[in-house]
Coordinates of C-alpha atoms and ligand atoms in Angstrom, one line a residue:
X1 CA 0.2 -0.2 0.1
X2 CA 1.3 3.7 -1.0
X3 CA 2.5 5.5 2.1
X4 CA -0.1 8.4 1.3
X5 CA -3.0 5.6 1.6
X6 CA -1.4 4.2 4.5
X7 CA -1.7 7.5 6.5
X8 CA -5.0 8.4 5.8
X9 CA -6.1 4.7 6.3
X10 CA -9.9 4.1 7.3
X11 CA -12.4 1.3 6.8
X12 CA -15.0 3.6 7.2
X13 CA -16.7 4.7 3.9
X14 CA -17.9 8.3 5.2
X15 CA -14.5 8.8 6.5
X16 CA -12.8 7.6 3.7
X17 CA -14.9 10.1 1.4
X18 CA -14.5 13.3 3.9
X19 CA -10.5 12.4 3.5
X20 CA -10.6 12.4 -0.2
X21 CA -12.4 16.2 -0.1
X22 CA -9.7 17.2 2.1
X23 CA -6.9 15.9 0.2
X24 CA -8.8 17.7 -3.3
X25 CA -9.0 20.8 -1.3
X26 CA -13.0 20.5 -1.1
X27 CA -15.0 22.1 1.5
X28 CA -16.8 20.0 4.4
X29 CA -20.2 19.7 4.6
X30 CA -22.1 20.5 7.8
X31 CA -22.7 16.7 8.0
X32 CA -19.1 16.0 7.3
X33 CA -18.1 18.1 10.4
X34 CA -20.4 16.1 12.9
X35 CA -19.2 12.9 11.1
X36 CA -15.9 13.7 12.0
X37 CA -16.4 14.8 15.6
X38 CA -18.7 11.5 16.2
X39 CA -16.5 9.0 14.1
X40 CA -12.9 10.7 13.3
X41 CA -10.1 9.1 15.5
X42 CA -7.3 11.3 16.7
X43 CA -5.0 9.8 14.4
X44 CA -7.3 10.2 11.2
X45 CA -8.3 13.7 11.7
X46 CA -4.9 14.8 13.3
X47 CA -3.2 13.2 10.1
X48 CA -5.5 15.2 7.6
X49 CA -5.1 18.6 9.6
X50 CA -1.4 18.5 9.6
X51 CA -1.7 17.9 6.1
X52 CA -3.9 20.9 5.6
X53 CA -1.7 22.8 8.1
X54 CA 1.5 22.1 6.1
X55 CA 0.0 23.0 2.8
X56 CA -0.8 26.2 4.4
X57 CA 1.9 27.2 6.4
X58 CA 4.7 24.6 6.1
X59 CA 6.5 24.4 9.5
X60 CA 5.8 27.7 10.2
X61 CA 4.6 28.7 13.9
X62 CA 3.7 32.0 15.0
X63 CA 3.7 33.9 18.1
X64 CA 3.8 37.4 19.1
X65 CA 5.3 39.9 21.9
X66 CA 2.2 41.1 23.5
X67 CA 0.6 41.9 26.7
X68 CA -2.9 42.1 28.2
X69 CA -4.9 45.0 29.7
X70 CA -7.8 43.9 31.7
X71 CA -9.6 47.4 32.3
X72 CA -12.0 45.7 35.2
X73 CA -13.5 42.7 36.2
X74 CA -17.0 44.6 37.3
X75 CA -19.6 43.1 34.6
X76 CA -23.2 43.6 34.1
X77 CA -23.5 40.5 32.7
X78 CA -23.7 37.0 34.4
X79 CA -22.2 34.1 32.0
X80 CA -22.3 30.9 34.1
X81 CA -18.7 29.8 32.5
X82 CA -16.8 33.1 34.0
X83 CA -14.6 32.6 37.1
X84 CA -13.6 35.9 36.5
X85 CA -16.2 38.9 36.8
X86 CA -17.8 40.4 40.0
X87 CA -21.4 41.9 39.6
X88 CA -21.3 45.8 40.2
X89 CA -22.9 45.4 43.7
X90 CA -19.9 43.4 44.5
X91 CA -17.3 45.5 43.1
X92 CA -15.3 45.8 46.1
X93 CA -14.3 42.3 45.3
X94 CA -13.1 43.7 41.7
X95 CA -10.8 46.0 40.0
X96 CA -11.6 49.3 38.0
X97 CA -8.5 50.5 36.3
X98 CA -8.6 54.5 35.7
X99 CA -7.1 55.9 32.2
X100 CA -3.9 56.7 33.8
X101 CA -3.6 53.3 35.7
X102 CA -3.7 51.6 32.2
X103 CA -1.1 53.9 30.5
X104 CA 1.1 53.2 33.4
X105 CA 0.8 49.5 32.3
X106 CA 1.6 50.3 28.7
X107 CA 4.7 52.6 30.2
X108 CA 5.8 49.8 31.7
X109 CA 7.0 48.3 28.3
X110 CA 8.9 51.3 27.2
X111 CA 11.9 50.1 25.4
X112 CA 10.5 46.8 25.0
X113 CA 9.6 45.3 21.8
X114 CA 6.3 44.4 22.4
X115 CA 4.0 44.9 19.3
X116 CA 0.5 44.5 20.6
X117 CA -1.8 45.4 23.3
X118 CA -4.8 43.1 24.1
X119 CA -7.4 45.0 26.0
X120 CA -10.7 43.1 27.3
X121 CA -12.5 42.9 30.4
X122 CA -16.0 43.0 32.1
X123 CA -18.8 45.4 31.0
X124 CA -18.5 48.1 33.6
X125 CA -21.5 50.1 33.6
X126 CA -19.7 53.5 33.9
X127 CA -16.8 52.8 31.5
X128 CA -18.4 54.0 28.1
X129 CA -17.4 54.8 24.9
X130 CA -15.9 58.3 25.7
X131 CA -13.7 56.5 28.4
X132 CA -12.5 54.0 26.1
X133 CA -11.7 56.5 23.3
X134 CA -9.6 58.8 25.7
X135 CA -7.7 55.6 26.6
X136 CA -7.1 54.6 23.1
X137 CA -5.9 57.9 22.4
X138 CA -3.7 57.9 25.3
X139 CA -2.1 54.8 24.4
X140 CA -1.3 55.9 20.9
X141 CA 0.1 59.2 21.7
X142 CA 2.6 57.5 24.2
X143 CA 3.4 54.4 22.0
X144 CA 2.1 55.1 18.2
X145 CA 3.7 51.8 16.9
X146 CA 2.0 49.2 19.5
X147 CA -1.1 47.7 17.7
X148 CA -4.5 48.0 19.8
X149 CA -6.6 44.8 19.5
X150 CA -9.3 45.2 21.8
X151 CA -13.0 44.8 22.9
X152 CA -15.4 42.0 22.2
X153 CA -18.9 42.4 20.6
X154 CA -20.0 42.3 24.2
X155 CA -18.2 44.9 25.5
X156 CA -19.1 47.1 22.0
X157 CA -22.8 46.3 22.0
X158 CA -23.3 47.5 25.4
X159 CA -21.0 50.6 24.8
X160 CA -22.9 51.4 21.6
X161 CA -26.5 50.8 23.2
X162 CA -25.6 53.0 26.0
X163 CA -23.7 55.9 24.0
X164 CA -26.8 55.6 21.6
X165 CA -24.6 55.1 18.7
X166 CA -25.1 52.7 15.8
X167 CA -22.3 50.0 15.1
X168 CA -20.6 51.7 12.3
X169 CA -20.5 55.2 14.0
X170 CA -19.3 53.3 17.2
X171 CA -16.7 51.5 15.7
X172 CA -15.4 54.4 13.5
X173 CA -15.2 56.4 16.6
X174 CA -12.9 54.0 18.4
X175 CA -10.9 53.2 15.4
X176 CA -10.2 57.1 14.8
X177 CA -9.1 57.1 18.7
X178 CA -6.5 54.1 17.7
X179 CA -8.4 50.9 18.0
X180 CA -6.8 48.7 15.2
X181 CA -8.6 45.3 15.2
X182 CA -10.6 42.9 17.2
X183 CA -10.3 40.0 19.4
X184 CA -11.9 36.8 19.1
X185 CA -13.7 36.9 22.6
X186 CA -17.3 36.7 23.4
X187 CA -18.7 34.2 20.6
X188 CA -18.9 31.2 23.2
X189 CA -21.5 28.9 21.3
X190 CA -23.7 30.7 19.0
X191 CA -26.5 28.2 18.8
X192 CA -29.5 29.7 21.1
X193 CA -30.2 26.3 22.5
X194 CA -26.7 26.6 24.3
X195 CA -26.2 30.3 24.5
X196 CA -29.3 30.8 26.6
X197 CA -28.3 28.2 29.2
X198 CA -24.8 29.7 29.3
X199 CA -24.7 33.3 28.7
X200 CA -28.3 34.4 28.3
X201 CA -28.2 38.0 29.0
X202 CA -25.4 39.4 26.5
X203 CA -25.1 40.0 22.7
X204 CA -26.4 37.0 20.8
X205 CA -24.8 35.4 17.7
X206 CA -26.4 37.9 15.2
X207 CA -25.0 40.6 17.3
X208 CA -21.7 39.4 17.5
X209 CA -21.5 38.8 13.7
X210 CA -22.9 42.1 12.9
X211 CA -20.2 43.7 14.9
X212 CA -17.4 41.8 13.3
X213 CA -19.0 42.2 9.7
X214 CA -18.9 45.8 10.2
X215 CA -15.6 45.8 11.9
X216 CA -14.4 43.8 8.6
X217 CA -16.1 46.9 6.6
X218 CA -14.2 49.5 8.1
X219 CA -11.0 47.7 7.1
X220 CA -10.1 46.4 10.7
X221 CA -9.2 42.5 10.8
X222 CA -10.5 40.3 13.8
X223 CA -10.2 36.9 15.5
X224 CA -12.8 34.3 16.2
X225 CA -13.2 32.3 19.4
X226 CA -15.6 29.1 20.3
X227 CA -15.9 28.0 24.1
X228 CA -16.1 24.3 23.7
X229 CA -16.1 21.2 25.9
X230 CA -19.0 22.1 28.2
X231 CA -22.6 21.4 27.8
X232 CA -22.8 21.6 23.7
X233 CA -23.2 18.8 21.6
X234 CA -20.9 18.1 18.6
X235 CA -23.3 19.8 15.9
X236 CA -23.7 22.9 17.8
X237 CA -19.5 23.3 17.5
X238 CA -20.3 22.5 13.9
X239 CA -22.8 25.2 13.7
X240 CA -21.0 27.8 15.3
X241 CA -17.6 27.3 13.0
X242 CA -20.1 27.4 9.8
X243 CA -21.8 30.5 10.9
X244 CA -18.0 31.9 11.2
X245 CA -17.1 30.6 7.7
X246 CA -20.0 32.1 6.0
X247 CA -18.8 35.6 7.4
X248 CA -15.7 34.9 6.5
X249 CA -16.5 34.1 3.1
X250 CA -18.4 37.4 2.7
X251 CA -15.7 39.5 4.3
X252 CA -12.4 37.6 4.5
X253 CA -11.8 39.7 7.6
X254 CA -10.8 37.0 10.0
X255 CA -7.4 36.1 11.0
X256 CA -7.4 33.4 13.2
X257 CA -10.0 30.9 14.7
X258 CA -9.2 30.0 18.5
X259 CA -11.1 27.2 20.2
X260 CA -11.3 27.9 23.8
X261 CA -11.2 25.0 26.3
X262 CA -14.0 25.3 29.1
X263 CA -12.0 25.4 32.8
X264 CA -14.6 24.4 35.3
X265 CA -12.7 26.3 38.2
X266 CA -14.6 28.4 40.5
X267 CA -17.7 29.3 38.4
X268 CA -21.5 28.4 38.1
X269 CA -20.8 25.6 36.0
X270 CA -18.0 24.1 38.1
X271 CA -20.1 20.6 38.1
X272 CA -19.4 20.1 34.3
X273 CA -16.3 18.0 33.8
X274 CA -13.5 19.6 31.6
X275 CA -12.6 17.9 28.1
X276 CA -9.7 15.4 28.1
X277 CA -6.6 15.8 26.3
X278 CA -7.7 13.5 23.1
X279 CA -10.9 15.8 22.8
X280 CA -8.8 18.8 22.7
X281 CA -6.7 17.7 20.1
X282 CA -9.9 16.4 18.0
X283 CA -11.2 19.6 18.7
X284 CA -8.1 21.6 17.0
X285 CA -7.8 19.0 14.0
X286 CA -11.6 19.3 13.0
X287 CA -11.5 23.2 13.4
X288 CA -8.5 23.0 10.9
X289 CA -10.4 20.6 8.4
X290 CA -13.6 22.5 8.6
X291 CA -12.4 26.3 8.7
X292 CA -11.3 26.2 5.3
X293 CA -10.9 30.1 4.4
X294 CA -9.3 30.9 8.0
X295 CA -5.9 31.5 7.4
X296 CA -4.4 30.7 10.9
X297 CA -5.6 28.7 14.0
X298 CA -4.2 29.4 17.3
X299 CA -3.9 27.4 20.5
X300 CA -3.9 29.9 23.4
X301 CA -1.3 28.7 25.8
X302 CA -2.4 30.4 29.2
X303 CA -5.8 28.5 29.1
X304 CA -4.7 25.4 27.4
X305 CA -1.3 24.8 29.3
X306 CA 2.0 25.1 27.7
X307 CA 2.8 21.4 27.0
X308 CA -1.1 21.1 25.8
X309 CA -0.3 23.9 23.3
X310 CA 3.0 22.6 22.2
X311 CA 0.9 19.1 21.3
X312 CA -1.8 21.2 19.5
X313 CA 1.1 22.0 16.7
X314 CA 1.0 18.6 15.5
X315 CA -3.0 18.7 15.2
X316 CA -3.5 21.5 12.8
X317 CA -2.4 24.6 14.7
X318 CA 0.3 27.4 13.7
X319 CA 0.3 29.9 16.2
X320 CA 0.3 29.9 20.2
X321 CA -0.3 33.6 20.8
X322 CA 2.3 35.4 23.0
X323 CA 4.7 36.3 25.8
X324 CA 1.5 37.6 27.7
X325 CA 3.7 38.7 30.9
X326 CA 1.4 37.5 33.5
X327 CA -1.1 40.4 32.2
X328 CA -4.3 38.1 32.1
X329 CA -6.5 36.7 34.9
X330 CA -9.4 35.2 33.1
X331 CA -7.9 31.5 32.8
X332 CA -6.1 31.4 36.0
X333 CA -9.0 32.4 37.9
X334 CA -11.0 29.3 36.0
X335 CA -8.3 27.0 37.3
X336 CA -5.7 26.7 34.4
X337 CA -2.4 25.4 35.3
X338 CA -0.9 28.6 34.2
X339 CA -1.2 30.8 37.2
X340 CA 1.0 33.4 36.2
X341 CA 1.4 33.1 32.4
X342 CA 4.3 34.5 31.1
X343 CA 6.8 33.2 28.4
X344 CA 9.9 34.8 27.4
X345 CA 10.8 34.9 23.6
X346 CA 13.3 32.1 24.3
X347 CA 10.8 29.8 26.0
X348 CA 8.5 30.4 23.2
X349 CA 11.1 29.6 20.6
X350 CA 12.2 26.4 22.5
X351 CA 8.6 25.4 22.9
X352 CA 8.3 25.3 19.1
X353 CA 11.4 23.9 18.1
X354 CA 11.2 21.2 20.4
X355 CA 8.5 19.7 18.2
X356 CA 10.2 20.2 15.0
X357 CA 8.4 23.6 13.7
X358 CA 9.9 26.6 12.7
X359 CA 9.2 29.7 15.4
X360 CA 8.3 33.0 13.5
X361 CA 7.7 35.8 15.6
X362 CA 4.8 38.0 13.8
X363 CA 2.7 41.2 14.6
X364 CA -1.0 41.1 15.2
X365 CA -1.5 41.0 11.3
X366 CA 0.6 38.2 10.6
X367 CA 3.6 40.4 9.1
X368 CA 7.1 38.4 10.1
X369 CA 9.2 40.2 12.7
X370 CA 11.5 37.6 13.1
X371 CA 12.3 34.1 11.8
X372 CA 14.1 32.4 14.8
X373 CA 14.9 29.0 12.7
X374 CA 18.3 29.8 12.4
X375 CA 19.0 31.8 15.1
X376 CA 21.1 30.1 17.9
X377 CA 19.5 30.7 20.9
X378 CA 22.2 29.6 23.2
X379 CA 24.3 32.3 21.9
X380 CA 21.8 35.0 22.1
X381 CA 20.1 34.5 25.4
X382 CA 21.5 37.3 27.1
X383 CA 20.3 39.5 24.1
X384 CA 17.3 41.9 26.1
X385 CA 15.3 41.5 22.9
X386 CA 14.7 37.8 23.5
X387 CA 13.3 38.3 27.3
Ligands
V47_1 O1 -15.2 35.2 25.5 C1 -14.0 32.8 30.0 C2 -13.4 32.9 27.3 C3 -12.9 34.9 26.2 C4 -13.8 31.2 30.5 O2 -8.4 37.2 19.7 C5 -13.4 31.3 29.3 O3 -6.4 36.8 20.1 C6 -12.7 28.9 29.4 O4 -11.5 35.5 23.7 N1 -12.9 28.6 30.5 C7 -12.1 36.1 26.2 N2 -12.9 30.3 28.5 C8 -10.8 35.8 25.5 C9 -10.6 35.5 24.2 C10 -9.5 35.5 23.9 C11 -8.0 35.1 24.5 C12 -6.9 34.8 23.6 C13 -6.6 35.6 22.6 C14 -7.8 36.2 21.9 C15 -7.3 36.7 20.6 C16 -8.9 36.1 22.8 O5 -12.2 33.8 27.1 C17 -14.4 34.6 26.7 C18 -14.7 33.4 26.9 O6 -15.2 32.5 26.1 N3 -13.7 32.1 29.0 N4 -14.1 32.3 31.0 C19 -13.5 29.8 31.1 N5 -13.6 29.5 32.6
SF4_2 FE1 -18.9 39.5 31.8 FE2 -17.4 38.5 29.9 FE3 -17.5 37.3 32.3 FE4 -19.6 37.2 30.8 S1 -17.5 36.5 30.4 S2 -19.7 37.5 33.0 S3 -19.6 39.3 29.7 S4 -16.6 39.5 32.1

């Protein structure tokens, strides 16, 4: 048997026909997606996903130098999976940063080669459009070269409704103030059957997609996430990916798809068990196969843990996010093993090289900053740029 047939071998006729479609670069149907979740072994979906990944990116594996700002964990919403937020009535248990506090966080990175700040937090009833426009302007004035990726449709929808502005107008105001792209959060699971049970009171699927559509039309890029591994069925995941795939066909504005593993520490869904590593890897692999029009697939290591993030690089993933510098609490508060998430560039590069991939530092829009494939880190470990 030729080796090509051996690696994709399956006796199942349905899987065989899906495998052929993938190898012929044909789009998978909704039913194909569900079949992969129901019947695809890790080795079957993983081998195919790795093939697709190598067709698209070879061994290139991206990371960036970034940090987060979480303006507040006070939130008017009550998502059941959220371990991080506190209601306004209990605001003494949370934090609320002023524009100056946040500018001081940015100033900590003066002289350091970070390229991106990721701003996301709870929905505070008093942090409005003007407050955030002031923040964006202050950051850009201080550090014009820092790319600002910020705000989920959950925050934006609330900000725009409260400020009585439409989506386009609100986004344009934030763009003019310095916002350059949107992160992928707030998507959770789009289907109302699940959304109503896990995050009933925040923006719905249509609202989330409309805000990303409008951002893309304004020339901004964005990411998309999916919170998986809780009470959803496989077909809800496929439905979620299908809605994103359709919007991407329309706008081509998404850079990256990021499946986020549900962590059950200290939240209202702590009774729901977490998915195991095989299910996690199958999720990434099937995402790579289904999301054929998304250029990149990211494993977010603060949520998954660094070893599992490393493992995803054999199951379709080509991006593992960035240095983070212990600047986010969302996952440590939900029980992730990464309690103080921070990795130096040397650690990220070594993590990628250990699994025989090529580490490439990128900016937010995937422009290459440095290809570390031929850099001997033992030589340059004292270089401050690598910390
Ligand atoms: O929308 C909250 C998730 C998201 C839990 O765009 C949880 O580059 C698991 O979207 N278990 C926000 N997940 C974070 C996010 C993100 C992260 C990294 C990079 C990017 C990007 C975006 O965090 C929320 C929600 O889906 N989340 N609680 C939890 N218990
Ligand atoms: Fe608020 Fe976001 Fe937590 Fe939901 S996930 S409660 S919107 S901070």
